[in-house]
Structure formats: structure tokens, C-alpha cells
Amino acid sequence: MKTLKYKIAVLCFSALTTASCSDFLQEDPRGQMTNLESFTEKSDLEGSIHALYYQIKMASGYIGIYAPVLMGDDMTSIISKSNFTDWDQFISNDGNPMMTSGVGCWSCMWNVVKAANYIINGVAATPGVTQDDINFAIAEARFWRAYAYFWMVRCWGPLPIIESYQLNVDATVSTEEQVYDFLVKDLKFAETYLPTEYTTEPWNINGLNTIANRAAAQAVLAQVYLTMAGWPLNKGTEYYKLAAEKAKELIDQVENGTYKYQVFDEFWKVYSRQYNKSNTEIILPVYFTKDFGVGDASQAARGLAELPEETGGFSDMRAEIKFWKDFPAGPRKKAIFGDVYYHNQDKKVVPWFYDNVTNCNNPYYVMFAFANDEVEYDQTKSYNEQADGWSDQTAAFIRLSEVYLWYAEAVGRSGSGDKAKAIELLNTVRRRADGKWNDPSYNYYPSTLSNEELAEAAYNEHGWEIAGYYKSMTTRYHDQRRMNRLKEHFEYRLTNPEIEVTEQWLKENPDKTDMVNGPVYMKERVTMTGSWDDSKMYAPYPSIDTSLYPSLKK
């Protein structure tokens, strides 16, 4: 009898190689899942879920997969890396490797869909399992199929809806609304059949769920409804109301103890190594180990750390200067942006706007730096003295604080729901951000907020709450896209004004005046050209697939 470990390896290999490296919608007879006969005993059900999560990790562990989020106003790219700057400049092309490589955002998301369909199509035939076992496996698969489609529809728009593990090369492209309707059905199924909580390993580690549960389905549904209410479907008030209702269901179940999530009292804990494997705020986690993929040579195993090369780090993305300057000062900002870093060549601690930048010709900042399981990252020391760039990490796709903000925004935009509760939750997030958690009298936002003010405050807070965290299911880019505000950002970047950065930096670092000699003015190094049209909010389909499937051509 095959061991479970062996079968998981086979399933992972099959799921990984279903798509060839040159064409992601066409079946590859040499590596495809040719039949569903792998489901021969109960342990295969668990093995198939491990195989699915392997694909999810492949679709979330590599930074290139997140290149589209560079179109948001919180992040820019390194000027020397054209595969990233194309997205930053809204000119992504149909051959960009960040879409089409083996770890590209197009290829990897389709691999998740295929691995999910393999379970959906085959698990019911497994001998010796109960209907509950089958429903759980299918619900897990349908959840991630919906997640993958949600990610893709916000990037490419119309897509083929694939429901079989045997792909139909003649499949037609469905409209965006049809794709949304399809993934909503998947999420509703997942919400019905996923458990509230897992109690045994490997689905529960350190008392926390390690795979999607009912709360995750509710959270994704809330964001899907929020997105459908906005651009491009513009379903408006009805769907903002649905978003508020679904978010409130989750929040109520947190408050009555059904779900065991809780918001940290201090923001630094969100990305802390100390709480990496015991983060009670994460509703949808994806757990990585240091040897994921091909071991330490795998970029997917790298901790989320956009660190200057001058300090021994590795990076592809930067903070946009205006976003950094507009970001409210406080503990949240300190936990996200690095004020200083250790410059190896000059052997001293310098501000992020230090002018002796030898590699990438861009301003630097430290973002969510992971060192190792024992210690936190120290910005005043060389990175390569603290870590080798590789670490276990927990990707936080959705956090409870985000659901608080989605609820507040949906209440404001719909004009329905518990407005007082929404303002309370909004203040809960801001209280933590400003280091006032233990002061219940501190309410940054007054109870007199209008609906519009409430919605905009929650929208802005979400942008700050997940600033630069490209692994979030909903990034600043996604928020701007659904609110049809990317044009405003594009127009601003066209003008690319110089910004004086030292005045703000000194306000936040009054003890470091000796590091600054006079005002420093900076502008974004990646420049924009051309004029706006809404097609810039869509990525092109990869040419390797449009050449074979004319239905993909817009």
C-alpha cells in the first residue's frame, strides 16, 4: 500500500505539472492528472488537500505573483527591474514573465483552479469516507477555486470558467459578472460545509486553524460583495448592504466566542516573529516552512522583507514617497516603514533617503522584516548579520482588523447597518494604530461622522492597515481599483512632483537630527508616460495562450 507521504508527493507533482511552462490553459499529456483513480482510500482525501495547498503556496510565495499590486499608490518598483516597472507604469505586456513564468500570477492561479477541480471532480468516489468528509474536501477546494478566480477577475476581467479537471480547450470566456456569480456560489458552498474550527493537526497548530474555515469564507464573501458594489460592476447600495451583513455575521461570531480571533493590542505584533505561528488576528493564513518548494534556494521560502541591498537584504518593491508622507505617524507606521537602515559600505546607520545608494537608485524602506524565530529584526544592524534571507513565515491573507474596516466602509456606503458599531470598530483599529489601545476614551473618529465620512475613513484606514503588504487578499491597489481611483493615482504620477521628506522624517525621529543636513527633495524614479484609459486597469492575457485560444483576445 502506498504511504500517505508518497501519495501526497504524487498529487503535488501531478497538480504542479498539469500546466506546461509554455501554456497554462492547455493540458499537457505528459504531466496531466489523467484520471481520478488516486482516490482509493480515506488518506487520499487528506493528501489531495495537501496537494491543493502546495499549489496555493506556489501561488502566494513568490513576489513576482504580486507585481500587479504595484499599480496602487502605496508601492513602486526598483527602476532596474523592468518586469516590475511595467506594472508600476500601467504598461504590462502580454509576455511579462511575472504572468507567464512557472511562478507567474497567471500560471499559478490556474494551477490552483486545476488542483481544486481535481478534488471537486474526484473525491466523491473515495471508498470508506463519509458524506461529511466529502463535503469538507469539496468545500475546501471550492473555497480556493473561488479565491483564485477572485484574484484573477480583478486583474484580467473576463475569464473562462473551468469546472473540470480535464480542461476544455474550447471553453468560451465568461463576462466579469458571470465570473463573480460563479465564485460567489463556490464561496456560499464553502461557508455551508467548512467547519467553524479545526481541532486536530495538521489543520490546527498552536490552537489556530491552518487552512480555510467558515470564517474565511464569510470574510472573502464580504470583500467580494464590497468589490461587486464598486467598479466595474457598479452594483451599488444593494451589494454594499450584502457586504455589511456578511462582515457583521463574522464579527458577531467573534464577539460571541464562536470564532477565537482577536485583534492584537499592539500593531508590531501583526508582523512579529514572536507571533508568527500564533497570530490570533489572521482569519486566512497560509503557513510556509523554510524548506518549502526546493529548499533554501526557493524564493517562496523567503520571509517578507523588502530590505536594502546596502544592508545585505533583497528587494523588488519600494514605498511610494507621497504615501509614506501622508501616512499618519504612530506605532503602526513605525512597524511598517523603516526609518533607518545599516549601510554596509559606509558602516553606519542612515535614513532611508540616504544618498549613497549604490545599487537600485531608489529610496529604501524596511517592510515587515522577518529575521528568525527567536529575535525581531533590528534596523540598526546589518541584515546579513541577523538572517540569511530565509525564514518560516505565515502569510496573512485576511486579518480581523480588515473585516472591521470592510464592515465600517460597507455601512457607510450602503447607509444601512449599525453605524455606531461601525464607528466603534473603526476607532478600535485606529486606537491600536496610534498606540492608544488601553485608552477607551481615545476616539479619533467622532460619533457624528456622516455616512460618506465613515466610508472614506474606513477606506483610508484599510490602505494604511495593509500598506505594502502585497500578500493581502485585498491590497491598496484592489481598493483603489474597485473605487475607480487608479486614474487619479496615474495622473499624479504623471506630474511626479518633488517632495521634501526630511521635515516629516524629523517629526517622527526627533532624536536623529544629526543624520540630516538640510532639506532633501525626492521624486519617484519610475516615471509615467501616456494618457489614461480604463483598459489600464486590466492586465493583458498572456500571448502564449491568446495565440491558441482566440476567445481570450479582448
Coordinates of C-alpha atoms in Angstrom, one line a residue:
M1 CA 0.0 0.0 0.0
K2 CA 1.3 3.4 -0.9
T3 CA 2.1 5.6 2.1
L4 CA 0.3 8.9 2.6
K5 CA 3.6 10.8 2.2
Y6 CA 4.2 9.2 -1.1
K7 CA 0.7 9.8 -2.4
I8 CA 0.9 13.5 -1.3
A9 CA 4.1 13.8 -3.3
V10 CA 2.4 12.2 -6.3
L11 CA -0.6 14.5 -6.0
C12 CA 1.6 17.6 -5.6
F13 CA 3.7 16.6 -8.7
S14 CA 0.5 16.0 -10.7
A15 CA -1.1 19.3 -9.7
L16 CA 2.1 21.1 -10.4
T17 CA 2.7 19.7 -13.8
T18 CA -0.8 19.8 -15.1
A19 CA 0.1 23.1 -16.8
S20 CA 3.1 23.1 -19.1
C21 CA 5.5 26.0 -18.8
S22 CA 4.5 27.4 -22.1
D23 CA 0.7 27.2 -21.9
F24 CA -1.4 27.4 -18.8
L25 CA -4.8 26.6 -20.1
Q26 CA -3.9 23.7 -22.3
E27 CA -3.5 20.2 -20.9
D28 CA -0.1 18.6 -21.0
P29 CA -0.5 14.9 -21.7
R30 CA 2.9 14.1 -20.1
G31 CA 2.0 15.6 -16.7
Q32 CA -1.7 15.9 -16.5
M33 CA -4.0 14.2 -14.0
T34 CA -5.2 11.6 -16.4
N35 CA -7.9 10.1 -14.1
L36 CA -9.3 10.3 -10.6
E37 CA -8.1 6.9 -9.5
S38 CA -5.8 8.3 -6.9
F39 CA -8.8 8.5 -4.5
T40 CA -8.6 4.9 -3.3
E41 CA -8.7 5.3 0.4
K42 CA -9.6 7.9 3.1
S43 CA -6.0 9.1 3.5
D44 CA -6.1 10.2 -0.1
L45 CA -8.6 12.8 0.8
E46 CA -6.2 14.5 3.2
G47 CA -3.4 14.0 0.6
S48 CA -5.4 15.9 -2.0
I49 CA -5.8 18.8 0.3
H50 CA -2.1 18.9 0.9
A51 CA -1.6 18.9 -2.8
L52 CA -4.1 21.8 -3.2
Y53 CA -2.2 23.8 -0.5
Y54 CA 1.1 23.1 -2.3
Q55 CA -0.4 25.0 -5.3
I56 CA -1.8 27.7 -3.1
K57 CA 1.7 28.2 -1.6
M58 CA 3.2 28.3 -5.1
A59 CA 0.6 30.9 -6.0
S60 CA 1.4 33.1 -3.0
G61 CA 5.0 32.6 -2.1
Y62 CA 6.8 34.3 -5.0
I63 CA 6.9 38.1 -5.1
G64 CA 6.5 38.2 -8.9
I65 CA 3.0 36.9 -8.5
Y66 CA 2.1 40.2 -6.8
A67 CA 3.5 42.5 -9.5
P68 CA 0.0 43.8 -10.4
V69 CA -0.4 45.5 -7.0
L70 CA 2.4 47.9 -8.0
M71 CA -0.4 49.9 -9.7
G72 CA -1.6 51.0 -6.3
D73 CA -0.3 54.2 -4.7
D74 CA 1.4 52.6 -1.8
M75 CA 4.2 50.8 -3.7
T76 CA 6.6 51.4 -6.6
S77 CA 9.3 49.2 -8.1
I78 CA 13.0 49.2 -8.5
I79 CA 13.9 51.1 -11.6
S80 CA 16.3 48.4 -12.9
K81 CA 13.7 45.6 -12.8
S82 CA 11.5 46.1 -15.9
N83 CA 9.3 43.1 -15.2
F84 CA 8.1 45.0 -12.2
T85 CA 8.3 48.6 -13.6
D86 CA 5.9 47.6 -16.4
W87 CA 3.2 47.1 -13.9
D88 CA 4.1 50.2 -11.9
Q89 CA 3.8 52.2 -15.1
F90 CA 0.5 50.5 -16.1
I91 CA 2.0 49.1 -19.3
S92 CA 2.3 45.4 -18.5
N93 CA 2.7 43.4 -21.7
D94 CA 1.4 40.1 -22.7
G95 CA 4.8 38.4 -22.4
N96 CA 5.8 39.7 -19.0
P97 CA 7.4 36.8 -17.0
M98 CA 5.6 37.9 -13.9
M99 CA 2.5 36.4 -15.6
T100 CA 3.9 33.7 -17.7
S101 CA 6.7 32.0 -15.8
G102 CA 6.3 28.9 -13.8
V103 CA 5.7 31.1 -10.8
G104 CA 3.7 33.8 -12.6
C105 CA 0.4 35.2 -11.4
W106 CA -1.5 33.8 -14.4
S107 CA 0.0 30.3 -14.4
C108 CA 0.0 29.7 -10.7
M109 CA -3.6 30.8 -10.2
W110 CA -4.7 28.4 -12.9
N111 CA -2.8 25.6 -11.2
V112 CA -4.9 26.3 -8.0
V113 CA -8.1 26.1 -10.1
K114 CA -6.9 22.8 -11.6
A115 CA -5.9 21.3 -8.2
A116 CA -9.2 22.3 -6.8
N117 CA -11.2 20.8 -9.7
Y118 CA -9.3 17.6 -9.2
I119 CA -10.7 17.3 -5.7
I120 CA -14.2 18.5 -6.7
N121 CA -14.4 16.0 -9.5
G122 CA -12.9 13.0 -7.8
V123 CA -13.2 12.9 -4.0
A124 CA -16.9 11.7 -4.0
A125 CA -15.7 8.3 -5.3
T126 CA -13.3 7.7 -2.4
P127 CA -14.2 4.5 -0.6
G128 CA -14.6 4.4 3.1
V129 CA -15.4 8.1 3.7
T130 CA -18.5 9.8 5.0
Q131 CA -20.5 12.4 3.2
D132 CA -19.2 14.9 5.7
D133 CA -15.7 14.0 4.7
I134 CA -16.6 14.6 1.1
N135 CA -18.4 17.9 1.7
F136 CA -15.4 19.2 3.7
A137 CA -12.9 18.4 0.9
I138 CA -15.1 19.8 -1.8
A139 CA -15.8 22.9 0.3
E140 CA -12.0 23.5 0.8
A141 CA -11.5 23.1 -2.9
R142 CA -14.4 25.3 -3.9
F143 CA -13.2 28.0 -1.5
W144 CA -9.7 28.1 -3.1
R145 CA -11.1 27.9 -6.6
A146 CA -13.2 31.0 -5.7
Y147 CA -10.2 32.7 -4.2
A148 CA -8.2 32.1 -7.4
Y149 CA -11.0 33.4 -9.6
F150 CA -11.5 36.4 -7.4
W151 CA -7.8 37.2 -7.7
M152 CA -7.8 36.8 -11.5
V153 CA -11.0 38.6 -12.3
R154 CA -9.7 41.7 -10.6
C155 CA -6.6 41.5 -12.8
W156 CA -7.8 40.2 -16.2
G157 CA -11.6 40.7 -16.1
P158 CA -13.5 38.2 -18.3
L159 CA -12.2 34.6 -17.9
P160 CA -13.1 31.1 -19.0
I161 CA -14.9 29.2 -16.2
I162 CA -13.3 25.8 -15.9
E163 CA -15.1 23.3 -13.7
S164 CA -13.5 20.0 -14.8
Y165 CA -10.0 18.7 -14.1
Q166 CA -10.0 17.8 -17.8
L167 CA -9.8 21.2 -19.3
N168 CA -12.0 22.1 -22.3
V169 CA -9.7 23.9 -24.7
D170 CA -12.9 25.2 -26.5
A171 CA -14.2 26.9 -23.4
T172 CA -15.5 30.4 -24.0
V173 CA -14.7 33.4 -22.0
S174 CA -17.3 34.4 -19.4
T175 CA -18.1 38.0 -18.5
E176 CA -16.9 39.6 -15.3
E177 CA -20.3 39.4 -13.8
Q178 CA -20.6 35.7 -14.7
V179 CA -17.3 35.0 -13.1
Y180 CA -18.4 36.8 -9.9
D181 CA -21.6 34.9 -9.8
F182 CA -19.7 31.6 -10.2
L183 CA -17.2 32.3 -7.5
V184 CA -20.0 33.5 -5.1
K185 CA -21.7 30.1 -5.5
D186 CA -18.4 28.4 -4.6
L187 CA -18.0 30.6 -1.5
K188 CA -21.5 30.0 -0.3
F189 CA -20.9 26.3 -0.6
A190 CA -17.7 26.7 1.4
E191 CA -19.5 28.7 4.0
T192 CA -22.1 26.0 4.4
Y193 CA -19.7 23.0 4.7
L194 CA -16.4 24.3 6.1
P195 CA -16.1 23.7 9.8
T196 CA -16.1 26.6 12.3
E197 CA -12.9 25.3 13.8
Y198 CA -10.3 22.6 13.3
T199 CA -9.2 20.7 16.4
T200 CA -6.5 18.3 15.2
E201 CA -3.2 18.5 13.3
P202 CA -2.3 19.3 10.6
W203 CA -5.4 21.6 10.3
N204 CA -4.8 23.1 13.7
I205 CA -1.4 24.2 15.0
N206 CA -0.8 26.1 18.3
G207 CA -4.6 26.2 18.7
L208 CA -5.1 28.1 15.4
N209 CA -6.6 27.0 12.2
T210 CA -4.0 26.5 9.4
I211 CA -6.5 26.1 6.5
A212 CA -9.6 27.9 5.4
N213 CA -12.7 27.6 7.6
R214 CA -16.1 29.0 7.7
A215 CA -14.9 32.4 8.9
A216 CA -12.6 32.6 5.9
A217 CA -15.5 32.0 3.5
Q218 CA -17.5 34.7 5.2
A219 CA -14.7 37.2 5.1
V220 CA -14.0 36.6 1.4
L221 CA -17.7 36.9 0.6
A222 CA -17.8 40.2 2.4
Q223 CA -14.9 41.5 0.3
V224 CA -16.4 40.1 -2.9
Y225 CA -19.7 41.9 -2.3
L226 CA -17.8 45.1 -1.5
T227 CA -15.9 44.7 -4.8
M228 CA -19.0 43.9 -6.8
A229 CA -20.7 47.0 -5.4
G230 CA -17.9 49.1 -6.9
W231 CA -16.1 49.3 -10.3
P232 CA -16.6 47.8 -12.8
L233 CA -19.9 46.0 -12.0
N234 CA -21.1 49.1 -10.0
K235 CA -23.9 47.1 -8.2
G236 CA -24.0 49.8 -5.6
T237 CA -26.1 50.0 -2.4
E238 CA -27.6 46.5 -2.6
Y239 CA -24.2 44.9 -2.6
Y240 CA -22.7 47.3 0.0
K241 CA -25.5 46.1 2.2
L242 CA -24.7 42.5 1.5
A243 CA -21.0 43.2 2.3
A244 CA -22.0 44.8 5.6
E245 CA -24.3 41.9 6.6
K246 CA -21.7 39.2 5.8
A247 CA -18.9 41.1 7.7
K248 CA -21.3 41.6 10.6
E249 CA -22.0 37.9 10.8
L250 CA -18.3 37.1 11.2
I251 CA -17.8 39.9 13.7
D252 CA -20.8 38.8 15.8
Q253 CA -19.4 35.2 15.9
V254 CA -16.0 36.5 17.0
E255 CA -17.7 38.5 19.8
N256 CA -19.8 35.6 21.0
G257 CA -16.8 33.3 21.1
T258 CA -17.8 31.1 18.2
Y259 CA -14.6 32.2 16.5
K260 CA -11.4 32.6 18.5
Y261 CA -9.9 35.5 16.6
Q262 CA -8.8 38.7 18.3
V263 CA -7.1 41.9 17.3
F264 CA -3.6 42.4 18.8
D265 CA -3.3 45.3 21.3
E266 CA -0.1 46.5 19.6
F267 CA 0.4 46.7 15.8
W268 CA 4.0 45.5 15.8
K269 CA 2.8 42.0 16.8
V270 CA 1.0 41.6 13.5
Y271 CA 4.3 41.0 11.6
S272 CA 6.3 39.9 14.6
R273 CA 8.5 36.8 14.6
Q274 CA 7.3 36.1 18.1
Y275 CA 3.7 35.7 17.0
N276 CA 4.5 34.3 13.6
K277 CA 2.9 30.8 14.3
S278 CA 0.4 32.1 16.9
N279 CA -1.2 35.1 15.3
T280 CA -4.8 35.3 16.6
E281 CA -5.6 38.1 14.2
I282 CA -5.3 36.1 10.9
I283 CA -8.5 34.7 9.6
L284 CA -7.0 33.3 6.5
P285 CA -3.4 32.1 7.0
V286 CA -1.1 30.2 4.7
Y287 CA 1.8 28.6 6.5
F288 CA 5.2 28.3 5.0
T289 CA 8.3 26.3 6.2
K290 CA 11.8 27.3 5.5
D291 CA 12.3 24.3 3.2
F292 CA 9.2 24.8 1.2
G293 CA 9.5 24.3 -2.6
V294 CA 13.1 23.4 -3.4
G295 CA 14.6 24.4 0.0
D296 CA 16.6 27.5 0.8
A297 CA 17.1 28.2 -2.9
S298 CA 13.3 28.7 -3.3
Q299 CA 12.3 32.4 -3.2
A300 CA 8.9 31.2 -1.8
A301 CA 10.7 30.4 1.4
R302 CA 11.9 33.9 1.8
G303 CA 10.4 35.9 4.6
L304 CA 8.5 39.0 3.6
A305 CA 11.4 41.5 3.9
E306 CA 11.9 44.3 1.4
L307 CA 15.3 45.3 2.6
P308 CA 18.0 47.5 1.1
E309 CA 20.7 45.6 -0.7
E310 CA 23.1 48.0 1.0
T311 CA 22.3 46.4 4.3
G312 CA 22.6 42.8 3.0
G313 CA 18.9 42.4 2.1
F314 CA 17.0 41.7 -1.0
S315 CA 14.1 43.7 -2.5
D316 CA 11.9 44.3 -5.5
M317 CA 9.5 46.9 -4.2
R318 CA 9.6 50.3 -2.5
A319 CA 7.2 52.6 -0.7
E320 CA 5.9 55.5 -2.8
I321 CA 7.1 58.8 -1.3
K322 CA 3.7 60.6 -1.1
F323 CA 2.0 57.6 0.5
W324 CA 4.8 57.4 3.1
K325 CA 4.5 61.2 3.8
D326 CA 0.7 61.1 4.1
F327 CA 0.7 58.0 6.3
P328 CA -0.4 59.0 9.9
A329 CA 2.6 58.9 12.3
G330 CA 2.5 56.4 15.2
P331 CA 3.3 52.9 16.2
R332 CA 1.6 51.4 13.1
K333 CA 3.8 53.5 10.8
K334 CA 6.9 52.6 12.8
A335 CA 6.0 48.9 12.4
I336 CA 5.6 49.1 8.6
F337 CA 8.2 51.6 7.4
G338 CA 11.9 51.5 8.3
D339 CA 13.1 55.0 9.3
V340 CA 16.8 53.9 9.1
Y341 CA 19.0 51.1 7.9
Y342 CA 22.6 50.0 8.4
H343 CA 24.7 50.8 5.4
N344 CA 27.3 48.1 5.0
Q345 CA 29.7 50.0 2.7
D346 CA 29.7 53.2 4.9
K347 CA 29.4 51.2 8.1
K348 CA 26.8 53.4 9.8
V349 CA 23.1 53.8 10.4
V350 CA 21.5 56.1 7.8
P351 CA 18.0 57.4 7.0
W352 CA 16.0 55.6 4.3
F353 CA 16.6 58.6 1.9
Y354 CA 20.4 58.4 2.3
D355 CA 22.1 59.5 -0.9
N356 CA 24.9 56.9 -1.1
V357 CA 22.7 54.3 -2.8
T358 CA 24.9 52.1 -4.9
N359 CA 22.6 49.5 -6.4
C360 CA 19.0 50.3 -7.4
N361 CA 18.8 54.1 -7.4
N362 CA 15.7 54.2 -5.3
P363 CA 14.8 55.3 -1.8
Y364 CA 14.5 52.5 0.6
Y365 CA 12.4 51.4 3.4
V366 CA 12.1 48.3 5.6
M367 CA 8.8 46.4 5.4
F368 CA 7.7 43.7 7.8
A369 CA 11.2 42.4 8.2
F370 CA 11.5 38.8 9.3
A371 CA 14.8 37.6 10.8
N372 CA 14.3 34.3 12.5
D373 CA 12.0 32.6 15.1
E374 CA 13.9 33.9 18.1
V375 CA 14.5 37.6 17.5
E376 CA 13.0 40.6 15.9
Y377 CA 14.7 42.5 13.1
D378 CA 17.0 45.3 14.2
Q379 CA 17.1 48.2 11.7
T380 CA 20.4 49.5 13.1
K381 CA 22.3 46.3 12.3
S382 CA 23.3 44.7 9.0
Y383 CA 20.6 42.4 7.8
N384 CA 23.0 39.7 6.8
E385 CA 24.3 39.6 10.4
Q386 CA 20.8 38.7 11.6
A387 CA 19.5 36.3 8.9
D388 CA 20.3 34.6 5.6
G389 CA 17.1 35.8 3.9
W390 CA 15.2 32.6 4.5
S391 CA 12.6 32.0 7.2
D392 CA 9.4 30.2 8.2
Q393 CA 6.6 32.6 7.6
T394 CA 2.9 32.9 7.9
A395 CA 1.2 34.7 5.1
A396 CA -1.7 36.8 6.4
F397 CA -4.3 36.9 3.5
I398 CA -7.0 38.3 5.7
R399 CA -6.9 39.8 9.2
L400 CA -9.7 40.5 11.6
S401 CA -8.9 44.3 11.6
E402 CA -9.6 44.3 7.8
V403 CA -13.0 42.8 8.3
Y404 CA -13.7 45.6 10.9
L405 CA -12.9 48.2 8.3
W406 CA -14.8 46.4 5.5
Y407 CA -17.8 46.5 7.7
A408 CA -17.4 50.1 8.5
E409 CA -17.0 51.1 4.9
A410 CA -19.9 49.0 3.7
V411 CA -22.2 50.5 6.4
G412 CA -21.2 54.0 5.3
R413 CA -21.6 53.4 1.6
S414 CA -24.9 51.5 2.0
G415 CA -26.4 53.7 4.6
S416 CA -27.6 50.7 6.5
G417 CA -26.4 48.6 9.4
D418 CA -25.2 49.5 12.9
K419 CA -23.5 52.8 12.3
A420 CA -22.5 53.2 15.9
K421 CA -20.9 49.8 15.9
A422 CA -19.1 50.6 12.6
I423 CA -17.6 53.8 14.1
E424 CA -16.6 51.8 17.2
L425 CA -14.8 49.2 15.1
L426 CA -13.1 51.9 13.1
N427 CA -11.9 53.5 16.3
T428 CA -10.7 50.2 17.5
V429 CA -8.3 49.9 14.5
R430 CA -7.1 53.5 14.9
R431 CA -6.7 53.2 18.6
R432 CA -4.3 50.3 18.1
A433 CA -2.5 52.2 15.2
D434 CA -1.9 55.2 17.4
G435 CA -0.8 53.3 20.5
K436 CA -3.9 54.1 22.5
W437 CA -5.3 50.6 22.9
N438 CA -5.6 50.9 26.7
D439 CA -7.3 54.3 26.5
P440 CA -11.0 53.6 25.6
S441 CA -11.7 57.3 25.8
Y442 CA -9.5 57.9 22.8
N443 CA -11.8 58.0 19.7
Y444 CA -10.0 59.5 16.7
Y445 CA -13.3 59.4 14.8
P446 CA -16.3 61.2 16.3
S447 CA -19.8 59.6 16.6
T448 CA -21.0 62.4 14.3
L449 CA -19.4 61.1 11.2
S450 CA -21.7 61.2 8.1
N451 CA -22.1 58.1 6.1
E452 CA -19.7 59.4 3.4
E453 CA -17.1 60.3 6.1
L454 CA -17.4 56.9 7.7
A455 CA -16.9 55.1 4.3
E456 CA -13.9 57.2 3.4
A457 CA -12.3 56.9 6.8
A458 CA -12.6 53.1 6.7
Y459 CA -11.3 53.1 3.1
N460 CA -8.2 55.1 4.1
E461 CA -7.6 53.2 7.3
H462 CA -7.6 49.9 5.3
G463 CA -5.0 51.3 3.0
W464 CA -2.8 52.2 6.0
E465 CA -3.5 49.0 7.8
I466 CA -2.2 46.8 5.0
A467 CA 0.2 49.2 3.4
G468 CA 2.8 47.5 1.3
Y469 CA 1.7 44.0 2.4
Y470 CA 1.3 42.6 -1.1
K471 CA 0.2 39.2 0.2
S472 CA -3.1 40.5 1.4
M473 CA -6.1 39.3 -0.5
T474 CA -7.2 42.9 -0.8
T475 CA -4.3 45.4 -1.2
R476 CA -4.4 49.1 -1.6
Y477 CA -4.4 48.6 -5.3
H478 CA -7.5 46.5 -5.1
D479 CA -9.2 49.1 -3.0
Q480 CA -8.4 51.8 -5.5
R481 CA -9.5 49.7 -8.4
R482 CA -12.9 49.0 -7.0
M483 CA -13.4 52.6 -6.2
N484 CA -12.2 53.6 -9.7
R485 CA -9.4 55.8 -8.3
L486 CA -6.4 54.4 -10.1
K487 CA -6.8 57.1 -12.7
E488 CA -6.2 59.8 -10.0
H489 CA -3.0 58.0 -9.0
F490 CA -1.9 57.7 -12.6
E491 CA -2.4 61.4 -13.2
Y492 CA -0.5 62.2 -10.1
R493 CA 2.4 60.0 -11.1
L494 CA 2.5 61.7 -14.5
T495 CA 3.3 65.0 -12.8
N496 CA 5.8 63.4 -10.4
P497 CA 6.4 66.4 -8.2
E498 CA 9.4 66.7 -5.9
I499 CA 8.6 66.0 -2.2
E500 CA 10.5 67.4 0.7
V501 CA 11.0 64.4 3.0
T502 CA 13.2 65.5 5.9
E503 CA 10.6 67.7 7.7
Q504 CA 8.2 64.8 8.1
W505 CA 11.0 62.3 8.9
L506 CA 12.4 64.6 11.7
K507 CA 9.0 64.9 13.2
E508 CA 8.9 61.2 13.5
N509 CA 12.6 60.9 14.5
P510 CA 13.4 63.9 16.7
D511 CA 16.3 62.1 18.2
K512 CA 18.1 61.7 14.9
T513 CA 18.7 65.3 13.8
D514 CA 22.4 64.6 13.4
M515 CA 21.6 62.3 10.4
V516 CA 20.2 65.1 8.3
N517 CA 21.9 68.0 6.7
G518 CA 19.4 70.4 5.2
P519 CA 16.1 69.5 3.3
V520 CA 16.0 66.5 1.0
Y521 CA 13.7 66.6 -2.0
M522 CA 12.8 63.4 -3.8
K523 CA 10.6 62.2 -6.6
E524 CA 9.6 58.8 -7.9
R525 CA 12.3 57.2 -10.0
V526 CA 9.8 55.2 -12.1
T527 CA 8.1 57.7 -14.3
M528 CA 4.7 57.6 -16.1
T529 CA 4.0 58.4 -19.8
G530 CA 1.0 58.5 -22.0
S531 CA -2.6 59.1 -21.2
W532 CA -5.3 57.3 -19.2
D533 CA -8.0 54.9 -20.4
D534 CA -9.8 52.3 -18.4
S535 CA -8.0 49.4 -20.2
K536 CA -5.0 50.2 -18.0
M537 CA -7.0 48.6 -15.1
Y538 CA -6.7 45.2 -16.8
A539 CA -3.7 43.1 -17.5
P540 CA -3.4 41.6 -21.0
Y541 CA -3.9 37.9 -21.4
P542 CA -0.5 36.1 -21.9
S543 CA 0.3 35.8 -25.6
I544 CA 1.2 32.2 -25.2
D545 CA -2.5 31.5 -24.5
T546 CA -4.2 34.0 -26.8
S547 CA -2.3 32.6 -29.7
L548 CA -4.0 29.3 -29.1
Y549 CA -7.4 30.5 -27.7
P550 CA -8.8 33.4 -29.7
S551 CA -11.6 33.7 -27.2
L552 CA -9.1 35.2 -24.8
K553 CA -8.5 38.2 -27.0
K554 CA -10.2 41.3 -25.8

